[in-house]
One Martini backbone bead per residue (centre of mass of N, CA, C, O) as a GRO file, in nm:
protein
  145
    1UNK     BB    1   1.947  -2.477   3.180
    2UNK     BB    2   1.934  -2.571   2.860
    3UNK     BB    3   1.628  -2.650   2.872
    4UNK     BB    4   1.468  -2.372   3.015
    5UNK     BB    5   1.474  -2.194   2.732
    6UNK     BB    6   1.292  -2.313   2.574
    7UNK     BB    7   1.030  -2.332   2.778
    8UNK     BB    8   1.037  -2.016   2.779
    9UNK     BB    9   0.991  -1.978   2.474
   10UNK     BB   10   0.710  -2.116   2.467
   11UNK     BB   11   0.535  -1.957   2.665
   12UNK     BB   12   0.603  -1.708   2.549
   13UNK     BB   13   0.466  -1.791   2.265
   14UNK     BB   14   0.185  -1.876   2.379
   15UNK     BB   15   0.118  -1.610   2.524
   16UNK     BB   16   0.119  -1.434   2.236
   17UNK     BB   17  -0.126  -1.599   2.115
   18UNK     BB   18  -0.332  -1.558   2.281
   19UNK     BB   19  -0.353  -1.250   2.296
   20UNK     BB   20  -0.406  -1.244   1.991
   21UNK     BB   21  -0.695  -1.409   2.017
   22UNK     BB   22  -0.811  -1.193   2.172
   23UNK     BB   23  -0.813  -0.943   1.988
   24UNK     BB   24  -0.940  -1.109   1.779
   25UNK     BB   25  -1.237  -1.124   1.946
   26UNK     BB   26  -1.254  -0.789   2.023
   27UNK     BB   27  -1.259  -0.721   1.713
   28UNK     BB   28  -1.465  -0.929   1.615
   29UNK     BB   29  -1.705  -0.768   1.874
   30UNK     BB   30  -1.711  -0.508   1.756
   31UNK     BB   31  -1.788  -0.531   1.487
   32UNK     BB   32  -2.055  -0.657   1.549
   33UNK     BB   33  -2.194  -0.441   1.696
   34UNK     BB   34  -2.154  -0.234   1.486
   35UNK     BB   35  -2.321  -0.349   1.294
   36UNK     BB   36  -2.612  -0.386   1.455
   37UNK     BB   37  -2.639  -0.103   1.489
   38UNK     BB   38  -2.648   0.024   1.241
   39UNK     BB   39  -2.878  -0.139   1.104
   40UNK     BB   40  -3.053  -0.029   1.270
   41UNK     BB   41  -2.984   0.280   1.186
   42UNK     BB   42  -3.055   0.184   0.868
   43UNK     BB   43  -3.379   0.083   0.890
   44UNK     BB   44  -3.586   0.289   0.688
   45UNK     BB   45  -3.816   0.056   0.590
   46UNK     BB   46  -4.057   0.144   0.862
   47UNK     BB   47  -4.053   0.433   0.751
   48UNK     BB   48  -4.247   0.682   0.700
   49UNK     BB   49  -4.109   0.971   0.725
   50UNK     BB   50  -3.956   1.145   0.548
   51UNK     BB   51  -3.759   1.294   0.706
   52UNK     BB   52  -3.637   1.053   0.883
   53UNK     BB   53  -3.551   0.890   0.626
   54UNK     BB   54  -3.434   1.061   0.475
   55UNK     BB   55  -3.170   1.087   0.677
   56UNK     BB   56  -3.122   0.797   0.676
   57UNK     BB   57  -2.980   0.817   0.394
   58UNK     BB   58  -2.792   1.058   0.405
   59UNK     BB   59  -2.600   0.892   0.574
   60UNK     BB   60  -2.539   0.655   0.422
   61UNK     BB   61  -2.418   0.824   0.173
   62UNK     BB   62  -2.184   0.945   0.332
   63UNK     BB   63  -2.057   0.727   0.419
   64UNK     BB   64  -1.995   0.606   0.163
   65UNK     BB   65  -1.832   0.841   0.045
   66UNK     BB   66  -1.604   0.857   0.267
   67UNK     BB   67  -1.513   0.559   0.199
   68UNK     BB   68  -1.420   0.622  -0.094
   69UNK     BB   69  -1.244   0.862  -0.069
   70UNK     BB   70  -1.029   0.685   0.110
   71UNK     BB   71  -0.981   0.449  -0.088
   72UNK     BB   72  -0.873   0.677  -0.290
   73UNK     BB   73  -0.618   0.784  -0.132
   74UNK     BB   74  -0.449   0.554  -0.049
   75UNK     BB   75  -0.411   0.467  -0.354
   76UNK     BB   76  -0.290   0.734  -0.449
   77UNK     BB   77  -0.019   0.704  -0.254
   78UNK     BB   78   0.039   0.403  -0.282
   79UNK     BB   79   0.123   0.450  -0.569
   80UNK     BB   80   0.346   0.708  -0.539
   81UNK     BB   81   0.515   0.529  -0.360
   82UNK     BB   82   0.556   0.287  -0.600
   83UNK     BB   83   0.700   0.524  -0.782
   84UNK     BB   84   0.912   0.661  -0.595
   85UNK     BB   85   1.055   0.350  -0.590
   86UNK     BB   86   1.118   0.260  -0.859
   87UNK     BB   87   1.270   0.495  -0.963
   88UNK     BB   88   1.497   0.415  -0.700
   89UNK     BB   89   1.579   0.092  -0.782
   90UNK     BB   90   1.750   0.189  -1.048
   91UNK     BB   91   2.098   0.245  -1.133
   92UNK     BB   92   2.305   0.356  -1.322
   93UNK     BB   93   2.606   0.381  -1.420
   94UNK     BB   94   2.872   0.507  -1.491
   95UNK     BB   95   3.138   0.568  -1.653
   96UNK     BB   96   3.369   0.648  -1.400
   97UNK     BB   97   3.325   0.373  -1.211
   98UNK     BB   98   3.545   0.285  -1.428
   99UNK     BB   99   3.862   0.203  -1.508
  100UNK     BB  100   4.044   0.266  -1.742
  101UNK     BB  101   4.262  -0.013  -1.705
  102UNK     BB  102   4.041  -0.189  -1.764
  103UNK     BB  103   3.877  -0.521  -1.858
  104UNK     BB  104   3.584  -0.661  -1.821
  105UNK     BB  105   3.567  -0.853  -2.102
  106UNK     BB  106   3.852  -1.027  -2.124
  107UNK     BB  107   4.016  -0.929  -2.361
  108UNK     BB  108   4.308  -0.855  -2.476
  109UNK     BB  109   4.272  -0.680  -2.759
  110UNK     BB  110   3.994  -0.571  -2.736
  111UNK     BB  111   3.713  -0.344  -2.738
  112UNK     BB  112   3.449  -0.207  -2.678
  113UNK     BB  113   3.403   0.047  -2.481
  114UNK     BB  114   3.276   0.034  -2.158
  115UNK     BB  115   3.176   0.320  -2.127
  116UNK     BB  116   3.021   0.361  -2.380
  117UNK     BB  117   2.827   0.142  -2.268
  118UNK     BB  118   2.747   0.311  -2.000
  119UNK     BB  119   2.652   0.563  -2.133
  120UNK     BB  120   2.439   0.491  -2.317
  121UNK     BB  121   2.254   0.318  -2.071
  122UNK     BB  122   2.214   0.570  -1.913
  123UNK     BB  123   2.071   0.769  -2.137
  124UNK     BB  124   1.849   0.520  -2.174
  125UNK     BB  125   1.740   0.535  -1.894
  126UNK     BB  126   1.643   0.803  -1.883
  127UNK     BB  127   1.463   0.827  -2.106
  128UNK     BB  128   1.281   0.576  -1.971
  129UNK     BB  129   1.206   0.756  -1.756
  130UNK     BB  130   1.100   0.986  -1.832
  131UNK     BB  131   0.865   0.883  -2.055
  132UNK     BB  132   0.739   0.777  -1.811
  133UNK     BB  133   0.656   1.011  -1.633
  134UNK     BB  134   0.517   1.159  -1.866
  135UNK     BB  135   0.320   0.964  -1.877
  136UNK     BB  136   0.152   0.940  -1.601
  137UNK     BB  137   0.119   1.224  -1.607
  138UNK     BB  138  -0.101   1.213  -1.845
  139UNK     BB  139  -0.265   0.950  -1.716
  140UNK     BB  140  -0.369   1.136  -1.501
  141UNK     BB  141  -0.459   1.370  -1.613
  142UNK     BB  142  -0.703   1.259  -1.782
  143UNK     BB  143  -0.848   1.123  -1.560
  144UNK     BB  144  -0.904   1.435  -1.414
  145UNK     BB  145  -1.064   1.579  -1.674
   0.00000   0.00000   0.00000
């Protein structure tokens, strides 16, 4: 019995692989034909007609800017998405966290209060995070007046 299941494990994923090559084959073909169709499509060179040529160039360039504008919204919501993680992927820890009667540095007669230096951390953080969001939010403005 303890055979068995390897080899139903590997059937099953040659399973998985052969299907995965056929979609990929099956999406590889649907592309070349759209590609076909497009080009015949967008052949305006040997079009005498103006009005007929005009129409499939403005065909041509509306598709190209709906494809630049979606590209250019992806990019934006991409930042957004990767500065909204950014954000809230460090957190400083608060002064409060600490109890009092700890001493993290190990020092017996003591030194500077370890609030001390995670409140000023923590308020340092805050500050070049703000910093940080109104610069961007900046070169956001500027770029798009």
């Amino acid at each position: 019995m303890s055979g068995y299941q390897p080899q139903r494990q590997q059937q099953l994923l040659q399973q998985q692989q052969q299907q995965q090559r056929q979609q990929q084959q099956q999406y590889q073909q649907q592309r070349d034909e759209a590609e076909q169709s497009r080009s015949q499509d967008e052949d305006w060179k040997g079009i005498t007609d103006q009005t007929e040529r005009r129409k499939i160039q403005n065909r041509i360039a509306q598709r190209k800017f709906r494809e630049k504008s979606k590209r250019q919204r992806d990019d934006e919501a991409r930042i957004a998405e990767n500065q909204n993680a950014a954000g809230s992927a460090y957190a400083a820890p608060d002064a409060r966290d600490l109890a009092a009667n700890s001493n993290p540095n190990g020092l017996p007669w003591g030194s500077v209060s370890m609030q001390y230096v995670v409140d000023a951390g923590r308020i340092r953080e805050e500050r070049s995070q703000y910093a940080s969001r109104e610069g961007s939010r900046d070169r956001r403005e500027g770029t798009q007046g």
